[in-house]
Tab-separated table of N, CA and C in Angstrom:
chain	number	residue	atom	x	y	z
L	207	MET	N	81.773	25.955	15.825
L	207	MET	CA	81.835	26.895	14.723
L	207	MET	C	80.731	27.931	14.872
L	208	ASN	N	81.056	29.185	14.712
L	208	ASN	CA	80.071	30.253	14.809
L	208	ASN	C	79.276	30.372	13.519
L	209	ARG	N	78.032	30.765	13.678
L	209	ARG	CA	77.168	30.975	12.512
L	209	ARG	C	77.725	32.117	11.670
L	210	PRO	N	77.849	31.936	10.342
L	210	PRO	CA	78.363	33.005	9.494
L	210	PRO	C	77.436	34.210	9.487
L	211	ASN	N	78.018	35.389	9.397
L	211	ASN	CA	77.238	36.617	9.309
L	211	ASN	C	76.841	36.819	7.855
L	212	LEU	N	75.680	36.307	7.494
L	212	LEU	CA	75.230	36.369	6.108
L	212	LEU	C	74.771	37.765	5.725
L	213	TRP	N	74.089	38.417	6.605
L	213	TRP	CA	73.477	39.692	6.239
L	213	TRP	C	74.027	40.836	7.073
L	214	SER	N	74.771	41.722	6.445
L	214	SER	CA	75.139	42.960	7.121
L	214	SER	C	74.050	43.997	6.882
L	215	GLU	N	73.337	43.865	5.781
L	215	GLU	CA	72.157	44.672	5.512
L	215	GLU	C	70.971	43.703	5.496
L	216	GLN	N	69.785	44.222	5.725
L	216	GLN	CA	68.616	43.348	5.768
L	216	GLN	C	68.254	42.884	4.358
L	217	LYS	N	68.078	41.590	4.203
L	217	LYS	CA	67.635	40.992	2.953
L	217	LYS	C	66.499	40.033	3.281
L	218	GLU	N	65.519	39.999	2.425
L	218	GLU	CA	64.351	39.166	2.672
L	218	GLU	C	64.547	37.787	2.040
L	219	ILE	N	64.488	36.742	2.856
L	219	ILE	CA	64.541	35.377	2.341
L	219	ILE	C	63.113	34.970	1.988
L	220	LEU	N	62.883	34.727	0.691
L	220	LEU	CA	61.555	34.357	0.216
L	220	LEU	C	61.300	32.862	0.346
L	221	PHE	N	62.362	32.061	0.181
L	221	PHE	CA	62.255	30.611	0.304
L	221	PHE	C	63.622	30.065	0.658
L	222	GLU	N	63.629	29.009	1.468
L	222	GLU	CA	64.894	28.387	1.839
L	222	GLU	C	64.672	26.923	2.177
L	223	ASP	N	65.522	26.062	1.617
L	223	ASP	CA	65.673	24.694	2.079
L	223	ASP	C	67.135	24.323	1.865
L	224	ASN	N	67.481	23.063	2.009
L	224	ASN	CA	68.898	22.715	1.923
L	224	ASN	C	69.436	22.675	0.493
L	225	HIS	N	68.589	22.944	-0.502
L	225	HIS	CA	69.032	22.979	-1.894
L	225	HIS	C	68.791	24.316	-2.575
L	226	LEU	N	67.989	25.175	-1.987
L	226	LEU	CA	67.584	26.401	-2.668
L	226	LEU	C	67.434	27.543	-1.673
L	227	LEU	N	67.956	28.705	-2.064
L	227	LEU	CA	67.828	29.918	-1.256
L	227	LEU	C	67.391	31.029	-2.199
L	228	VAL	N	66.204	31.583	-1.968
L	228	VAL	CA	65.668	32.656	-2.800
L	228	VAL	C	65.655	33.921	-1.960
L	229	ILE	N	66.379	34.946	-2.445
L	229	ILE	CA	66.563	36.181	-1.688
L	229	ILE	C	66.059	37.363	-2.494
L	230	ASN	N	65.310	38.235	-1.860
L	230	ASN	CA	64.932	39.516	-2.448
L	230	ASN	C	65.964	40.526	-1.962
L	231	LYS	N	66.970	40.785	-2.772
L	231	LYS	CA	68.064	41.659	-2.343
L	231	LYS	C	67.761	43.105	-2.711
L	232	PRO	N	68.142	44.032	-1.852
L	232	PRO	CA	67.975	45.444	-2.192
L	232	PRO	C	68.991	45.873	-3.243
L	233	ALA	N	68.720	46.972	-3.910
L	233	ALA	CA	69.647	47.532	-4.896
L	233	ALA	C	70.971	47.881	-4.223
L	234	GLY	N	72.043	47.772	-4.995
L	234	GLY	CA	73.352	48.171	-4.500
L	234	GLY	C	74.150	47.073	-3.832
L	235	ILE	N	73.605	45.866	-3.738
L	235	ILE	CA	74.309	44.745	-3.115
L	235	ILE	C	75.024	43.950	-4.207
L	236	LEU	N	76.313	43.672	-4.002
L	236	LEU	CA	77.101	42.902	-4.957
L	236	LEU	C	76.696	41.431	-4.888
L	237	VAL	N	76.343	40.846	-6.036
L	237	VAL	CA	75.917	39.447	-6.078
L	237	VAL	C	77.073	38.530	-6.439
L	238	GLN	N	77.833	38.878	-7.472
L	238	GLN	CA	78.979	38.084	-7.899
L	238	GLN	C	80.244	38.902	-7.709
L	239	GLY	N	81.360	38.210	-7.481
L	239	GLY	CA	82.626	38.893	-7.255
L	239	GLY	C	83.038	39.781	-8.423
L	240	ASP	N	83.728	40.865	-8.108
L	240	ASP	CA	84.256	41.763	-9.133
L	240	ASP	C	85.618	42.279	-8.698
L	241	GLU	N	86.133	43.261	-9.412
L	241	GLU	CA	87.480	43.762	-9.139
L	241	GLU	C	87.582	44.587	-7.855
L	242	THR	N	86.457	44.922	-7.216
L	242	THR	CA	86.515	45.713	-5.983
L	242	THR	C	87.058	44.906	-4.811
L	243	GLY	N	86.896	43.598	-4.874
L	243	GLY	CA	87.324	42.754	-3.760
L	243	GLY	C	86.292	42.669	-2.646
L	244	ASP	N	85.148	43.357	-2.792
L	244	ASP	CA	84.073	43.261	-1.799
L	244	ASP	C	83.513	41.841	-1.806
L	245	GLU	N	83.125	41.350	-0.636
L	245	GLU	CA	82.577	39.998	-0.557
L	245	GLU	C	81.180	39.975	-1.174
L	246	PRO	N	80.972	39.134	-2.185
L	246	PRO	CA	79.663	39.093	-2.839
L	246	PRO	C	78.633	38.301	-2.037
L	247	LEU	N	77.384	38.587	-2.291
L	247	LEU	CA	76.279	37.888	-1.642
L	247	LEU	C	76.329	36.389	-1.929
L	248	SER	N	76.775	35.997	-3.117
L	248	SER	CA	76.855	34.569	-3.446
L	248	SER	C	77.805	33.828	-2.510
L	249	LYS	N	78.904	34.444	-2.130
L	249	LYS	CA	79.856	33.819	-1.200
L	249	LYS	C	79.248	33.718	0.199
L	250	LYS	N	78.565	34.781	0.621
L	250	LYS	CA	77.911	34.758	1.930
L	250	LYS	C	76.820	33.689	1.969
L	251	ALA	N	76.075	33.550	0.863
L	251	ALA	CA	75.022	32.538	0.790
L	251	ALA	C	75.617	31.135	0.857
L	252	GLU	N	76.748	30.924	0.175
L	252	GLU	CA	77.418	29.619	0.222
L	252	GLU	C	77.834	29.274	1.650
L	253	GLU	N	78.441	30.211	2.344
L	253	GLU	CA	78.870	29.973	3.727
L	253	GLU	C	77.673	29.689	4.634
L	254	TYR	N	76.595	30.442	4.432
L	254	TYR	CA	75.377	30.263	5.218
L	254	TYR	C	74.790	28.862	5.015
L	255	LEU	N	74.646	28.432	3.753
L	255	LEU	CA	74.074	27.118	3.464
L	255	LEU	C	74.955	25.991	3.994
L	256	LYS	N	76.269	26.123	3.837
L	256	LYS	CA	77.189	25.105	4.350
L	256	LYS	C	77.042	24.960	5.856
L	257	PHE	N	76.937	26.082	6.551
L	257	PHE	CA	76.826	26.057	8.008
L	257	PHE	C	75.462	25.523	8.451
L	258	LYS	N	74.398	26.123	7.948
L	258	LYS	CA	73.058	25.792	8.432
L	258	LYS	C	72.678	24.339	8.154
L	259	TYR	N	73.038	23.836	6.971
L	259	TYR	CA	72.635	22.487	6.589
L	259	TYR	C	73.775	21.477	6.687
L	260	LYS	N	74.868	21.894	7.340
L	260	LYS	CA	76.017	21.010	7.598
L	260	LYS	C	76.486	20.297	6.331
L	261	LYS	N	76.647	21.076	5.266
L	261	LYS	CA	77.082	20.519	3.986
L	261	LYS	C	78.595	20.333	3.996
L	262	PRO	N	79.071	19.142	3.668
L	262	PRO	CA	80.521	18.932	3.602
L	262	PRO	C	81.085	19.535	2.311
L	263	GLY	N	82.288	20.022	2.363
L	263	GLY	CA	82.911	20.586	1.160
L	263	GLY	C	82.235	21.867	0.731
L	264	ALA	N	82.289	22.130	-0.557
L	264	ALA	CA	81.718	23.365	-1.098
L	264	ALA	C	80.239	23.176	-1.403
L	265	ALA	N	79.463	24.220	-1.188
L	265	ALA	CA	78.060	24.234	-1.589
L	265	ALA	C	77.981	25.002	-2.903
L	266	PHE	N	77.221	24.494	-3.869
L	266	PHE	CA	77.075	25.200	-5.142
L	266	PHE	C	76.072	26.321	-4.979
L	267	VAL	N	76.451	27.518	-5.401
L	267	VAL	CA	75.546	28.663	-5.409
L	267	VAL	C	75.544	29.218	-6.827
L	268	GLY	N	74.398	29.180	-7.468
L	268	GLY	CA	74.239	29.747	-8.806
L	268	GLY	C	73.365	30.986	-8.727
L	269	VAL	N	73.610	31.909	-9.613
L	269	VAL	CA	72.841	33.158	-9.644
L	269	VAL	C	71.916	33.102	-10.853
L	270	CYS	N	70.633	33.371	-10.645
L	270	CYS	CA	69.661	33.230	-11.734
L	270	CYS	C	69.451	34.520	-12.518
L	271	HIS	N	70.238	35.554	-12.251
L	271	HIS	CA	70.110	36.816	-12.983
L	271	HIS	C	71.450	37.528	-13.005
L	272	ARG	N	71.534	38.609	-13.749
L	272	ARG	CA	72.743	39.432	-13.780
L	272	ARG	C	72.416	40.866	-13.359
L	273	ILE	N	71.443	41.034	-12.483
L	273	ILE	CA	71.121	42.364	-11.970
L	273	ILE	C	72.004	42.585	-10.752
L	274	ASP	N	73.259	42.918	-11.007
L	274	ASP	CA	74.249	43.048	-9.954
L	274	ASP	C	74.378	44.512	-9.538
L	275	ARG	N	75.274	44.791	-8.619
L	275	ARG	CA	75.427	46.131	-8.053
L	275	ARG	C	75.568	47.234	-9.102
L	276	PRO	N	76.382	47.069	-10.138
L	276	PRO	CA	76.536	48.170	-11.093
L	276	PRO	C	75.255	48.551	-11.837
L	277	VAL	N	74.298	47.634	-11.945
L	277	VAL	CA	73.078	47.935	-12.697
L	277	VAL	C	71.841	48.067	-11.819
L	278	SER	N	71.986	47.871	-10.511
L	278	SER	CA	70.795	47.924	-9.644
L	278	SER	C	70.663	49.253	-8.949
């Protein structure tokens, strides 16, 4: 299996382990899905964590804020 392409733009990972991923995202990046159909950062983070830490099934990804693309 190939490593998922998590970052098409540069994002700073502030902390990472197999349970937590803290990202300093730049403005304009979609965090949660919306009607545009663009792939959100939360989905990319889920794929990344599942791959890197060999998590079976779905990995839970929660967002701790609502500063999403429309407001950033």
